[in-house]
Amino acid sequence: MKVVARVTVVLLLLLALIVVGCVGVEWRMFKIPDLPYSYDALEPMIDKETMTIHHTKHHQAYATKVNEVLSELNLTTTETTDEIHSQYLLENWEAIIPNLNLEGNKQTKLKNNLGGYDNHCRFWKMLRTSTPNNRPQPGTELSDLITSRFGSFEAFQTQFKDAALNVFGSGWTWLVSNSTRHLNIISTYNQVSPLVHRSYPLLGIDLWEHAYYLQYQNRRAEYIDSFWAVANWHYAQQQLSSTPQSHTVDLHPDR
């Protein structure tokens, strides 16, 4: 009964979204959210200058470029700083895009920058102040699933680092879950979102050079090693717990 009720709620939500807006979606103007900590809060693992530029310049650029395309189509209504909206659009991209009167290059611009906007909204929450011996809380679902899936937390770290080092050029490496709580490590290139593959990001590392080059230059391996001290495992556990069959995610567990 719970599954049937959950599916019914999802279908009603999708139906409501279909009837809103000229192409079936309520498009909103995107704004970047404030960081949940100060720009220097992640030092010495990630320096203040990198965080400032990354947030105010690069993340802002993705939001600006999404809004440029939407403004041309006169589709925007209210503003949002919430990735719930971008998540829906990315998950349902193949169904939405045929209804947009966009040339191929504009479609690509919208998809790439929407992915960049959403990826960074999540990335800021996937980080926290540096903590020694930082790892998932023992006994939590996430800790148990990591051990079951990868053999141990250390084995998971090794596989994650290997995947991140093998990203050629720019991209991301993610720990993701699907709706059956199956964990996997995946990499996406440029600003492709895991959501387009119906994979739900629990934790991820930005491998674009703007995320680390001021501090680490070409030492990507050192940047990855430093990432573990600021990984927000509480957020990852919350995301795992909120990844139901209905494909909805609790993006604000502290509210």
mmCIF file with all atom_site columns, N, CA, C and O in Angstrom, residues 162-201:
data_model
loop_
_atom_site.group_PDB
_atom_site.id
_atom_site.type_symbol
_atom_site.label_atom_id
_atom_site.label_alt_id
_atom_site.label_comp_id
_atom_site.label_asym_id
_atom_site.label_entity_id
_atom_site.label_seq_id
_atom_site.pdbx_PDB_ins_code
_atom_site.Cartn_x
_atom_site.Cartn_y
_atom_site.Cartn_z
_atom_site.occupancy
_atom_site.B_iso_or_equiv
_atom_site.pdbx_formal_charge
_atom_site.auth_seq_id
_atom_site.auth_comp_id
_atom_site.auth_asym_id
_atom_site.auth_atom_id
_atom_site.pdbx_PDB_model_num
ATOM 1   N N  . ASP A 1 162 ? 40.873 6.366  -7.574  1.00 0.00 ? 162 ASP A N  1
ATOM 2   C CA . ASP A 1 162 ? 41.275 5.867  -8.891  1.00 0.00 ? 162 ASP A CA 1
ATOM 3   C C  . ASP A 1 162 ? 40.352 6.410  -9.977  1.00 0.00 ? 162 ASP A C  1
ATOM 4   O O  . ASP A 1 162 ? 40.804 6.823  -11.056 1.00 0.00 ? 162 ASP A O  1
ATOM 5   N N  . ALA A 1 163 ? 39.045 6.401  -9.700  1.00 0.00 ? 163 ALA A N  1
ATOM 6   C CA . ALA A 1 163 ? 38.085 6.912  -10.676 1.00 0.00 ? 163 ALA A CA 1
ATOM 7   C C  . ALA A 1 163 ? 38.317 8.402  -10.930 1.00 0.00 ? 163 ALA A C  1
ATOM 8   O O  . ALA A 1 163 ? 38.292 8.868  -12.078 1.00 0.00 ? 163 ALA A O  1
ATOM 9   N N  . ALA A 1 164 ? 38.578 9.169  -9.863  1.00 0.00 ? 164 ALA A N  1
ATOM 10  C CA . ALA A 1 164 ? 38.790 10.603 -10.000 1.00 0.00 ? 164 ALA A CA 1
ATOM 11  C C  . ALA A 1 164 ? 40.079 10.911 -10.767 1.00 0.00 ? 164 ALA A C  1
ATOM 12  O O  . ALA A 1 164 ? 40.130 11.838 -11.580 1.00 0.00 ? 164 ALA A O  1
ATOM 13  N N  . LEU A 1 165 ? 41.117 10.143 -10.520 1.00 0.00 ? 165 LEU A N  1
ATOM 14  C CA . LEU A 1 165 ? 42.385 10.356 -11.229 1.00 0.00 ? 165 LEU A CA 1
ATOM 15  C C  . LEU A 1 165 ? 42.270 10.008 -12.698 1.00 0.00 ? 165 LEU A C  1
ATOM 16  O O  . LEU A 1 165 ? 43.024 10.522 -13.533 1.00 0.00 ? 165 LEU A O  1
ATOM 17  N N  . ASN A 1 166 ? 41.336 9.133  -13.047 1.00 0.00 ? 166 ASN A N  1
ATOM 18  C CA . ASN A 1 166 ? 41.167 8.702  -14.430 1.00 0.00 ? 166 ASN A CA 1
ATOM 19  C C  . ASN A 1 166 ? 40.219 9.579  -15.230 1.00 0.00 ? 166 ASN A C  1
ATOM 20  O O  . ASN A 1 166 ? 39.980 9.308  -16.411 1.00 0.00 ? 166 ASN A O  1
ATOM 21  N N  . VAL A 1 167 ? 39.674 10.624 -14.608 1.00 0.00 ? 167 VAL A N  1
ATOM 22  C CA . VAL A 1 167 ? 38.858 11.578 -15.360 1.00 0.00 ? 167 VAL A CA 1
ATOM 23  C C  . VAL A 1 167 ? 39.798 12.425 -16.208 1.00 0.00 ? 167 VAL A C  1
ATOM 24  O O  . VAL A 1 167 ? 40.635 13.162 -15.672 1.00 0.00 ? 167 VAL A O  1
ATOM 25  N N  . PHE A 1 168 ? 39.681 12.309 -17.506 1.00 0.00 ? 168 PHE A N  1
ATOM 26  C CA . PHE A 1 168 ? 40.562 13.049 -18.414 1.00 0.00 ? 168 PHE A CA 1
ATOM 27  C C  . PHE A 1 168 ? 39.949 14.426 -18.667 1.00 0.00 ? 168 PHE A C  1
ATOM 28  O O  . PHE A 1 168 ? 38.832 14.546 -19.152 1.00 0.00 ? 168 PHE A O  1
ATOM 29  N N  . GLY A 1 169 ? 40.694 15.464 -18.317 1.00 0.00 ? 169 GLY A N  1
ATOM 30  C CA . GLY A 1 169 ? 40.160 16.805 -18.476 1.00 0.00 ? 169 GLY A CA 1
ATOM 31  C C  . GLY A 1 169 ? 39.262 17.173 -17.307 1.00 0.00 ? 169 GLY A C  1
ATOM 32  O O  . GLY A 1 169 ? 39.580 16.904 -16.150 1.00 0.00 ? 169 GLY A O  1
ATOM 33  N N  . SER A 1 170 ? 38.121 17.768 -17.606 1.00 0.00 ? 170 SER A N  1
ATOM 34  C CA . SER A 1 170 ? 37.235 18.284 -16.571 1.00 0.00 ? 170 SER A CA 1
ATOM 35  C C  . SER A 1 170 ? 36.052 17.355 -16.330 1.00 0.00 ? 170 SER A C  1
ATOM 36  O O  . SER A 1 170 ? 35.546 16.718 -17.252 1.00 0.00 ? 170 SER A O  1
ATOM 37  N N  . GLY A 1 171 ? 35.595 17.300 -15.086 1.00 0.00 ? 171 GLY A N  1
ATOM 38  C CA . GLY A 1 171 ? 34.446 16.469 -14.775 1.00 0.00 ? 171 GLY A CA 1
ATOM 39  C C  . GLY A 1 171 ? 34.284 16.295 -13.279 1.00 0.00 ? 171 GLY A C  1
ATOM 40  O O  . GLY A 1 171 ? 34.809 17.085 -12.474 1.00 0.00 ? 171 GLY A O  1
ATOM 41  N N  . TRP A 1 172 ? 33.573 15.241 -12.903 1.00 0.00 ? 172 TRP A N  1
ATOM 42  C CA . TRP A 1 172 ? 33.261 14.955 -11.510 1.00 0.00 ? 172 TRP A CA 1
ATOM 43  C C  . TRP A 1 172 ? 33.366 13.455 -11.273 1.00 0.00 ? 172 TRP A C  1
ATOM 44  O O  . TRP A 1 172 ? 33.160 12.658 -12.188 1.00 0.00 ? 172 TRP A O  1
ATOM 45  N N  . THR A 1 173 ? 33.638 13.074 -10.034 1.00 0.00 ? 173 THR A N  1
ATOM 46  C CA . THR A 1 173 ? 33.481 11.687 -9.598  1.00 0.00 ? 173 THR A CA 1
ATOM 47  C C  . THR A 1 173 ? 32.505 11.690 -8.431  1.00 0.00 ? 173 THR A C  1
ATOM 48  O O  . THR A 1 173 ? 32.584 12.542 -7.545  1.00 0.00 ? 173 THR A O  1
ATOM 49  N N  . TRP A 1 174 ? 31.592 10.702 -8.456  1.00 0.00 ? 174 TRP A N  1
ATOM 50  C CA . TRP A 1 174 ? 30.476 10.688 -7.522  1.00 0.00 ? 174 TRP A CA 1
ATOM 51  C C  . TRP A 1 174 ? 30.328 9.332  -6.842  1.00 0.00 ? 174 TRP A C  1
ATOM 52  O O  . TRP A 1 174 ? 30.563 8.297  -7.455  1.00 0.00 ? 174 TRP A O  1
ATOM 53  N N  . LEU A 1 175 ? 29.862 9.364  -5.601  1.00 0.00 ? 175 LEU A N  1
ATOM 54  C CA . LEU A 1 175 ? 29.254 8.204  -4.966  1.00 0.00 ? 175 LEU A CA 1
ATOM 55  C C  . LEU A 1 175 ? 27.759 8.390  -5.132  1.00 0.00 ? 175 LEU A C  1
ATOM 56  O O  . LEU A 1 175 ? 27.201 9.384  -4.668  1.00 0.00 ? 175 LEU A O  1
ATOM 57  N N  . VAL A 1 176 ? 27.113 7.446  -5.823  1.00 0.00 ? 176 VAL A N  1
ATOM 58  C CA . VAL A 1 176 ? 25.694 7.592  -6.129  1.00 0.00 ? 176 VAL A CA 1
ATOM 59  C C  . VAL A 1 176 ? 24.909 6.386  -5.620  1.00 0.00 ? 176 VAL A C  1
ATOM 60  O O  . VAL A 1 176 ? 25.465 5.314  -5.356  1.00 0.00 ? 176 VAL A O  1
ATOM 61  N N  . SER A 1 177 ? 23.613 6.595  -5.512  1.00 0.00 ? 177 SER A N  1
ATOM 62  C CA . SER A 1 177 ? 22.690 5.527  -5.160  1.00 0.00 ? 177 SER A CA 1
ATOM 63  C C  . SER A 1 177 ? 21.561 5.529  -6.180  1.00 0.00 ? 177 SER A C  1
ATOM 64  O O  . SER A 1 177 ? 21.251 6.570  -6.780  1.00 0.00 ? 177 SER A O  1
ATOM 65  N N  . ASN A 1 178 ? 20.953 4.353  -6.382  1.00 0.00 ? 178 ASN A N  1
ATOM 66  C CA . ASN A 1 178 ? 19.717 4.337  -7.145  1.00 0.00 ? 178 ASN A CA 1
ATOM 67  C C  . ASN A 1 178 ? 18.549 4.117  -6.195  1.00 0.00 ? 178 ASN A C  1
ATOM 68  O O  . ASN A 1 178 ? 18.722 4.101  -4.979  1.00 0.00 ? 178 ASN A O  1
ATOM 69  N N  . SER A 1 179 ? 17.354 3.935  -6.729  1.00 0.00 ? 179 SER A N  1
ATOM 70  C CA . SER A 1 179 ? 16.167 3.852  -5.877  1.00 0.00 ? 179 SER A CA 1
ATOM 71  C C  . SER A 1 179 ? 16.098 2.570  -5.067  1.00 0.00 ? 179 SER A C  1
ATOM 72  O O  . SER A 1 179 ? 15.269 2.441  -4.171  1.00 0.00 ? 179 SER A O  1
ATOM 73  N N  . THR A 1 180 ? 16.999 1.613  -5.339  1.00 0.00 ? 180 THR A N  1
ATOM 74  C CA . THR A 1 180 ? 17.032 0.370  -4.555  1.00 0.00 ? 180 THR A CA 1
ATOM 75  C C  . THR A 1 180 ? 18.195 0.364  -3.567  1.00 0.00 ? 180 THR A C  1
ATOM 76  O O  . THR A 1 180 ? 18.548 -0.682 -3.031  1.00 0.00 ? 180 THR A O  1
ATOM 77  N N  . ARG A 1 181 ? 18.804 1.550  -3.343  1.00 0.00 ? 181 ARG A N  1
ATOM 78  C CA . ARG A 1 181 ? 19.913 1.703  -2.402  1.00 0.00 ? 181 ARG A CA 1
ATOM 79  C C  . ARG A 1 181 ? 21.186 0.983  -2.870  1.00 0.00 ? 181 ARG A C  1
ATOM 80  O O  . ARG A 1 181 ? 22.025 0.605  -2.054  1.00 0.00 ? 181 ARG A O  1
ATOM 81  N N  . HIS A 1 182 ? 21.336 0.783  -4.164  1.00 0.00 ? 182 HIS A N  1
ATOM 82  C CA . HIS A 1 182 ? 22.573 0.197  -4.689  1.00 0.00 ? 182 HIS A CA 1
ATOM 83  C C  . HIS A 1 182 ? 23.576 1.323  -4.906  1.00 0.00 ? 182 HIS A C  1
ATOM 84  O O  . HIS A 1 182 ? 23.312 2.275  -5.635  1.00 0.00 ? 182 HIS A O  1
ATOM 85  N N  . LEU A 1 183 ? 24.729 1.219  -4.265  1.00 0.00 ? 183 LEU A N  1
ATOM 86  C CA . LEU A 1 183 ? 25.764 2.249  -4.373  1.00 0.00 ? 183 LEU A CA 1
ATOM 87  C C  . LEU A 1 183 ? 26.681 1.971  -5.551  1.00 0.00 ? 183 LEU A C  1
ATOM 88  O O  . LEU A 1 183 ? 26.928 0.826  -5.918  1.00 0.00 ? 183 LEU A O  1
ATOM 89  N N  . ASN A 1 184 ? 27.206 3.046  -6.108  1.00 0.00 ? 184 ASN A N  1
ATOM 90  C CA . ASN A 1 184 ? 28.155 2.903  -7.209  1.00 0.00 ? 184 ASN A CA 1
ATOM 91  C C  . ASN A 1 184 ? 29.040 4.147  -7.248  1.00 0.00 ? 184 ASN A C  1
ATOM 92  O O  . ASN A 1 184 ? 28.664 5.214  -6.748  1.00 0.00 ? 184 ASN A O  1
ATOM 93  N N  . ILE A 1 185 ? 30.212 4.016  -7.811  1.00 0.00 ? 185 ILE A N  1
ATOM 94  C CA . ILE A 1 185 ? 31.097 5.139  -8.085  1.00 0.00 ? 185 ILE A CA 1
ATOM 95  C C  . ILE A 1 185 ? 31.046 5.403  -9.582  1.00 0.00 ? 185 ILE A C  1
ATOM 96  O O  . ILE A 1 185 ? 31.289 4.497  -10.386 1.00 0.00 ? 185 ILE A O  1
ATOM 97  N N  . ILE A 1 186 ? 30.707 6.613  -9.966  1.00 0.00 ? 186 ILE A N  1
ATOM 98  C CA . ILE A 1 186 ? 30.663 6.961  -11.380 1.00 0.00 ? 186 ILE A CA 1
ATOM 99  C C  . ILE A 1 186 ? 31.388 8.279  -11.598 1.00 0.00 ? 186 ILE A C  1
ATOM 100 O O  . ILE A 1 186 ? 31.542 9.077  -10.669 1.00 0.00 ? 186 ILE A O  1
ATOM 101 N N  . SER A 1 187 ? 31.827 8.502  -12.810 1.00 0.00 ? 187 SER A N  1
ATOM 102 C CA . SER A 1 187 ? 32.403 9.786  -13.196 1.00 0.00 ? 187 SER A CA 1
ATOM 103 C C  . SER A 1 187 ? 31.575 10.366 -14.328 1.00 0.00 ? 187 SER A C  1
ATOM 104 O O  . SER A 1 187 ? 31.093 9.630  -15.195 1.00 0.00 ? 187 SER A O  1
ATOM 105 N N  . THR A 1 188 ? 31.382 11.679 -14.296 1.00 0.00 ? 188 THR A N  1
ATOM 106 C CA . THR A 1 188 ? 30.701 12.365 -15.386 1.00 0.00 ? 188 THR A CA 1
ATOM 107 C C  . THR A 1 188 ? 31.629 13.451 -15.913 1.00 0.00 ? 188 THR A C  1
ATOM 108 O O  . THR A 1 188 ? 32.391 14.048 -15.154 1.00 0.00 ? 188 THR A O  1
ATOM 109 N N  . TYR A 1 189 ? 31.559 13.691 -17.206 1.00 0.00 ? 189 TYR A N  1
ATOM 110 C CA . TYR A 1 189 ? 32.466 14.653 -17.825 1.00 0.00 ? 189 TYR A CA 1
ATOM 111 C C  . TYR A 1 189 ? 31.815 16.023 -17.944 1.00 0.00 ? 189 TYR A C  1
ATOM 112 O O  . TYR A 1 189 ? 30.590 16.151 -18.043 1.00 0.00 ? 189 TYR A O  1
ATOM 113 N N  . ASN A 1 190 ? 32.664 17.039 -17.904 1.00 0.00 ? 190 ASN A N  1
ATOM 114 C CA . ASN A 1 190 ? 32.227 18.426 -17.966 1.00 0.00 ? 190 ASN A CA 1
ATOM 115 C C  . ASN A 1 190 ? 31.198 18.674 -16.864 1.00 0.00 ? 190 ASN A C  1
ATOM 116 O O  . ASN A 1 190 ? 31.476 18.445 -15.704 1.00 0.00 ? 190 ASN A O  1
ATOM 117 N N  . GLN A 1 191 ? 29.979 19.107 -17.211 1.00 0.00 ? 191 GLN A N  1
ATOM 118 C CA . GLN A 1 191 ? 28.971 19.359 -16.170 1.00 0.00 ? 191 GLN A CA 1
ATOM 119 C C  . GLN A 1 191 ? 27.763 18.435 -16.326 1.00 0.00 ? 191 GLN A C  1
ATOM 120 O O  . GLN A 1 191 ? 26.645 18.792 -15.924 1.00 0.00 ? 191 GLN A O  1
ATOM 121 N N  . VAL A 1 192 ? 27.975 17.259 -16.878 1.00 0.00 ? 192 VAL A N  1
ATOM 122 C CA . VAL A 1 192 ? 26.889 16.286 -16.966 1.00 0.00 ? 192 VAL A CA 1
ATOM 123 C C  . VAL A 1 192 ? 26.470 15.898 -15.546 1.00 0.00 ? 192 VAL A C  1
ATOM 124 O O  . VAL A 1 192 ? 27.309 15.597 -14.699 1.00 0.00 ? 192 VAL A O  1
ATOM 125 N N  . SER A 1 193 ? 25.183 15.900 -15.308 1.00 0.00 ? 193 SER A N  1
ATOM 126 C CA . SER A 1 193 ? 24.656 15.555 -13.988 1.00 0.00 ? 193 SER A CA 1
ATOM 127 C C  . SER A 1 193 ? 24.354 14.065 -13.906 1.00 0.00 ? 193 SER A C  1
ATOM 128 O O  . SER A 1 193 ? 23.811 13.487 -14.849 1.00 0.00 ? 193 SER A O  1
ATOM 129 N N  . PRO A 1 194 ? 24.661 13.424 -12.776 1.00 0.00 ? 194 PRO A N  1
ATOM 130 C CA . PRO A 1 194 ? 24.260 12.021 -12.602 1.00 0.00 ? 194 PRO A CA 1
ATOM 131 C C  . PRO A 1 194 ? 22.751 11.825 -12.703 1.00 0.00 ? 194 PRO A C  1
ATOM 132 O O  . PRO A 1 194 ? 22.278 10.729 -12.996 1.00 0.00 ? 194 PRO A O  1
ATOM 133 N N  . LEU A 1 195 ? 22.000 12.894 -12.475 1.00 0.00 ? 195 LEU A N  1
ATOM 134 C CA . LEU A 1 195 ? 20.546 12.788 -12.476 1.00 0.00 ? 195 LEU A CA 1
ATOM 135 C C  . LEU A 1 195 ? 19.989 12.401 -13.835 1.00 0.00 ? 195 LEU A C  1
ATOM 136 O O  . LEU A 1 195 ? 18.913 11.798 -13.914 1.00 0.00 ? 195 LEU A O  1
ATOM 137 N N  . VAL A 1 196 ? 20.697 12.742 -14.915 1.00 0.00 ? 196 VAL A N  1
ATOM 138 C CA . VAL A 1 196 ? 20.187 12.379 -16.238 1.00 0.00 ? 196 VAL A CA 1
ATOM 139 C C  . VAL A 1 196 ? 20.228 10.877 -16.438 1.00 0.00 ? 196 VAL A C  1
ATOM 140 O O  . VAL A 1 196 ? 19.570 10.342 -17.335 1.00 0.00 ? 196 VAL A O  1
ATOM 141 N N  . HIS A 1 197 ? 21.010 10.176 -15.602 1.00 0.00 ? 197 HIS A N  1
ATOM 142 C CA . HIS A 1 197 ? 21.071 8.714  -15.638 1.00 0.00 ? 197 HIS A CA 1
ATOM 143 C C  . HIS A 1 197 ? 20.259 8.105  -14.492 1.00 0.00 ? 197 HIS A C  1
ATOM 144 O O  . HIS A 1 197 ? 20.364 6.908  -14.229 1.00 0.00 ? 197 HIS A O  1
ATOM 145 N N  . ARG A 1 198 ? 19.448 8.927  -13.824 1.00 0.00 ? 198 ARG A N  1
ATOM 146 C CA . ARG A 1 198 ? 18.672 8.489  -12.664 1.00 0.00 ? 198 ARG A CA 1
ATOM 147 C C  . ARG A 1 198 ? 19.578 7.908  -11.569 1.00 0.00 ? 198 ARG A C  1
ATOM 148 O O  . ARG A 1 198 ? 19.238 6.934  -10.903 1.00 0.00 ? 198 ARG A O  1
ATOM 149 N N  . SER A 1 199 ? 20.765 8.496  -11.440 1.00 0.00 ? 199 SER A N  1
ATOM 150 C CA . SER A 1 199 ? 21.667 8.176  -10.336 1.00 0.00 ? 199 SER A CA 1
ATOM 151 C C  . SER A 1 199 ? 21.650 9.362  -9.389  1.00 0.00 ? 199 SER A C  1
ATOM 152 O O  . SER A 1 199 ? 21.743 10.513 -9.821  1.00 0.00 ? 199 SER A O  1
ATOM 153 N N  . TYR A 1 200 ? 21.550 9.085  -8.102  1.00 0.00 ? 200 TYR A N  1
ATOM 154 C CA . TYR A 1 200 ? 21.346 10.136 -7.118  1.00 0.00 ? 200 TYR A CA 1
ATOM 155 C C  . TYR A 1 200 ? 22.624 10.376 -6.320  1.00 0.00 ? 200 TYR A C  1
ATOM 156 O O  . TYR A 1 200 ? 23.083 9.498  -5.598  1.00 0.00 ? 200 TYR A O  1
ATOM 157 N N  . PRO A 1 201 ? 23.233 11.567 -6.494  1.00 0.00 ? 201 PRO A N  1
ATOM 158 C CA . PRO A 1 201 ? 24.540 11.834 -5.870  1.00 0.00 ? 201 PRO A CA 1
ATOM 159 C C  . PRO A 1 201 ? 24.459 11.975 -4.361  1.00 0.00 ? 201 PRO A C  1
ATOM 160 O O  . PRO A 1 201 ? 23.667 12.751 -3.837  1.00 0.00 ? 201 PRO A O  1
#
